[in-house]
């Protein structure tokens, strides 16, 4: 029997014992807590309510700077941004509402250093430092994704934390790109409620209801309910999506030092006629065909449904003034079903090329799949301070274990179904639907990861802190197959990685009270299910991130600035072995491990209040990526990415009005091996800038309206070159918010 916990406890028990001894030596006096207090006191209340109803006066905009200590998403140490030797960004609740950011997709399009790509309507892709972001967390624990991010709805979250680079301490297995940690809204002690109604382009209708209610007189037992339904059509023919997000939580103080909470979070996405596949770039004559932006190869009966629900419980216990214990349990169940069509040429081995006169050239083929995923996570850690050498240092030690069971259902084949689109310019989406059914067979893939981790901040001198961290991980995966009668058919694809070590080390030196220099190095590993030409499994990919930089608090700490240089790498990365075309015994083709997949560059960022009424932000990222020629990621990354933002609160008679916008500019991108009637070609997209504008009117302290316009200049461009699909054209929304 696979027993990773037993190995790890034997390996690291001296560290755990030392941590618990340190907790006991620190004393036993209990400390009063502020359980259920807001995560960031500079944030607005859950409803944005104020205590009086008064005439609106000119006011300073809410600050985007985050100066207080928070639990680090990479080490779990309590650190301020300037004390963190990594590139970090936080998107607050106030920013989410101010910019009308209703999904994680819209959030990440506004984060410095994040490049957004796109496969199709249900598969947006996010990259940091040249590598795809695969680590999405909720309150520091893994989130259900089913191979996508499910377009997480922001109505449920108080803030989004982004740590760029490798995160091997908390994640264990993953990619050295970034970690996206979504922090849930929590119940508060005082009653507050808010409602938001949104209408916009393509029949967008959205509502948000947020109610925070104490359940007793002193708020020691409290609750929170968030509901966000949304319906939206599209500029794409026939495509629409219904989405609902829900959060219900109860939190209670158990004595003066302990807080417990239980909650349930659910999100369902039900798109109709989703895009799957690419839009043709070339005509049969070899010139760009420039199809309408509304082009879709999806009949109205296609679907791509995804639903997930998480039942969670947490415990926060303050042991004494220096030490605390936190524990969390998550049980998540997700379901997915996809019936889709893909546009090819005459066969599935040919790309579609459109006849510019007749509109012919595309044949639809179908695919059907479905299944479910169950994920159980337990996480617990002890954090506190201990004295050594006359100085107090910080320590975190803990364990986490996640078991994921992914079920893939068997369906009858739809390979014999096809439909020739007679004329793409006049086709109305009608096509006969394929027939299919479940066969009764299924395959379940079990993935188990268990880790012990420890992080420490050593205050070597007053200006110098050294941070260290280590995780020891056991990882196991296998697949079990069941036949059409439900009979067990065997186990395959067994993989084990035991006692894999992922270290972290960093240093922060305070040059002045407002300027720090830092450096850090972190590693992460990622198992891969490939075999070489000798039928030997490839070892895991080893990811690493090294960076150094400066962090400063400028203009009386109103603006935070950050500059970093980095090198992010993946070694032992599996790519197709082009020298071997003979399949292996299991039918797969051989792969070969390569080193040197890397990204080198810099990040420059500053954000804050230029004046009491003017917020500014700017970020410039340069990431030069080097890959093996056969490493086809089907995404296109710019070398340079510039993001600018501003908001200004007017005064005098226009005091209720604030205006702002964001500009995203990226350098040219190239796509390689793009299908063309003559073979394959390289295509290039010129540098582009996308402008979003917004304006808000505060009728009184409790009621406001916001107009947001995205892609103001209505640019038509490709969201991806290697996997061609169009980006969103100009669209707008109006949101009315009211607090009670």
Short mmCIF file of N, CA, C and O in Angstrom, two decimals, residues 165 196-197 300 327 364 381 389 399 428 439 468 492 494 510 512-513 527 581 601 620 667 670:
data_model
loop_
_atom_site.label_atom_id
_atom_site.label_comp_id
_atom_site.label_asym_id
_atom_site.label_seq_id
_atom_site.Cartn_x
_atom_site.Cartn_y
_atom_site.Cartn_z
N UNK A 165 6.77 33.19 -10.03
CA UNK A 165 7.92 32.32 -9.81
C UNK A 165 7.50 30.96 -9.27
O UNK A 165 6.32 30.63 -9.19
N UNK A 196 -25.66 44.43 -6.37
CA UNK A 196 -25.14 45.02 -7.60
C UNK A 196 -25.89 44.42 -8.78
O UNK A 196 -26.08 43.20 -8.85
N UNK A 197 -26.31 45.27 -9.69
CA UNK A 197 -27.01 44.84 -10.90
C UNK A 197 -26.23 45.36 -12.11
O UNK A 197 -25.90 46.55 -12.17
N UNK A 300 -25.94 24.93 -32.34
CA UNK A 300 -26.56 25.33 -31.08
C UNK A 300 -26.66 24.18 -30.08
O UNK A 300 -26.80 24.43 -28.88
N UNK A 327 -5.91 25.05 10.78
CA UNK A 327 -6.20 23.79 10.09
C UNK A 327 -7.39 24.00 9.17
O UNK A 327 -8.28 24.82 9.44
N UNK A 364 -17.17 19.70 -40.30
CA UNK A 364 -17.25 19.55 -38.85
C UNK A 364 -17.13 18.09 -38.45
O UNK A 364 -17.72 17.20 -39.08
N UNK A 381 -1.06 23.80 10.00
CA UNK A 381 0.28 24.32 10.26
C UNK A 381 0.30 25.16 11.52
O UNK A 381 -0.71 25.72 11.97
N UNK A 389 19.69 33.55 19.95
CA UNK A 389 20.76 34.52 19.81
C UNK A 389 20.35 35.93 20.18
O UNK A 389 20.88 36.89 19.61
N UNK A 399 1.77 20.47 7.51
CA UNK A 399 1.59 19.35 6.58
C UNK A 399 0.36 19.61 5.73
O UNK A 399 -0.56 20.33 6.14
N UNK A 428 -26.29 29.00 -40.97
CA UNK A 428 -27.02 29.47 -39.80
C UNK A 428 -26.80 28.62 -38.55
O UNK A 428 -27.46 28.81 -37.53
N UNK A 439 -21.29 4.23 -22.32
CA UNK A 439 -21.10 2.79 -22.50
C UNK A 439 -21.18 2.03 -21.19
O UNK A 439 -21.32 0.81 -21.19
N UNK A 468 14.23 30.94 4.83
CA UNK A 468 14.52 29.58 4.37
C UNK A 468 13.23 28.77 4.38
O UNK A 468 12.32 29.04 5.16
N UNK A 492 -3.09 0.79 -14.29
CA UNK A 492 -2.02 1.14 -15.22
C UNK A 492 -1.48 2.52 -14.86
O UNK A 492 -1.99 3.21 -13.97
N UNK A 494 1.16 3.65 -13.37
CA UNK A 494 1.54 3.86 -11.97
C UNK A 494 2.81 4.71 -11.91
O UNK A 494 3.81 4.41 -12.55
N UNK A 510 17.26 45.83 4.43
CA UNK A 510 16.69 47.17 4.47
C UNK A 510 17.81 48.20 4.33
O UNK A 510 18.56 48.45 5.28
N UNK A 512 17.28 51.45 3.64
CA UNK A 512 16.73 52.55 4.42
C UNK A 512 15.39 52.07 4.97
O UNK A 512 14.92 50.98 4.62
N UNK A 513 14.72 52.86 5.80
CA UNK A 513 13.40 52.43 6.29
C UNK A 513 12.36 52.24 5.20
O UNK A 513 11.32 51.62 5.45
N UNK A 527 5.85 15.87 -12.09
CA UNK A 527 5.92 14.57 -12.75
C UNK A 527 5.35 14.64 -14.16
O UNK A 527 4.44 15.43 -14.44
N UNK A 581 9.91 7.24 -34.77
CA UNK A 581 8.50 7.30 -35.20
C UNK A 581 7.75 6.03 -34.84
O UNK A 581 6.52 5.97 -35.00
N UNK A 601 14.47 37.82 -17.79
CA UNK A 601 13.94 39.16 -18.02
C UNK A 601 13.89 39.99 -16.77
O UNK A 601 14.60 39.74 -15.79
N UNK A 620 5.96 47.17 -16.32
CA UNK A 620 6.64 46.77 -17.55
C UNK A 620 7.36 45.46 -17.30
O UNK A 620 8.13 45.33 -16.34
N UNK A 667 4.35 43.79 -27.16
CA UNK A 667 5.18 43.80 -28.36
C UNK A 667 4.68 42.75 -29.35
O UNK A 667 3.76 41.97 -29.06
N UNK A 670 4.80 36.09 -32.62
CA UNK A 670 4.92 35.25 -33.80
C UNK A 670 4.29 33.89 -33.54
O UNK A 670 4.33 33.38 -32.42
#
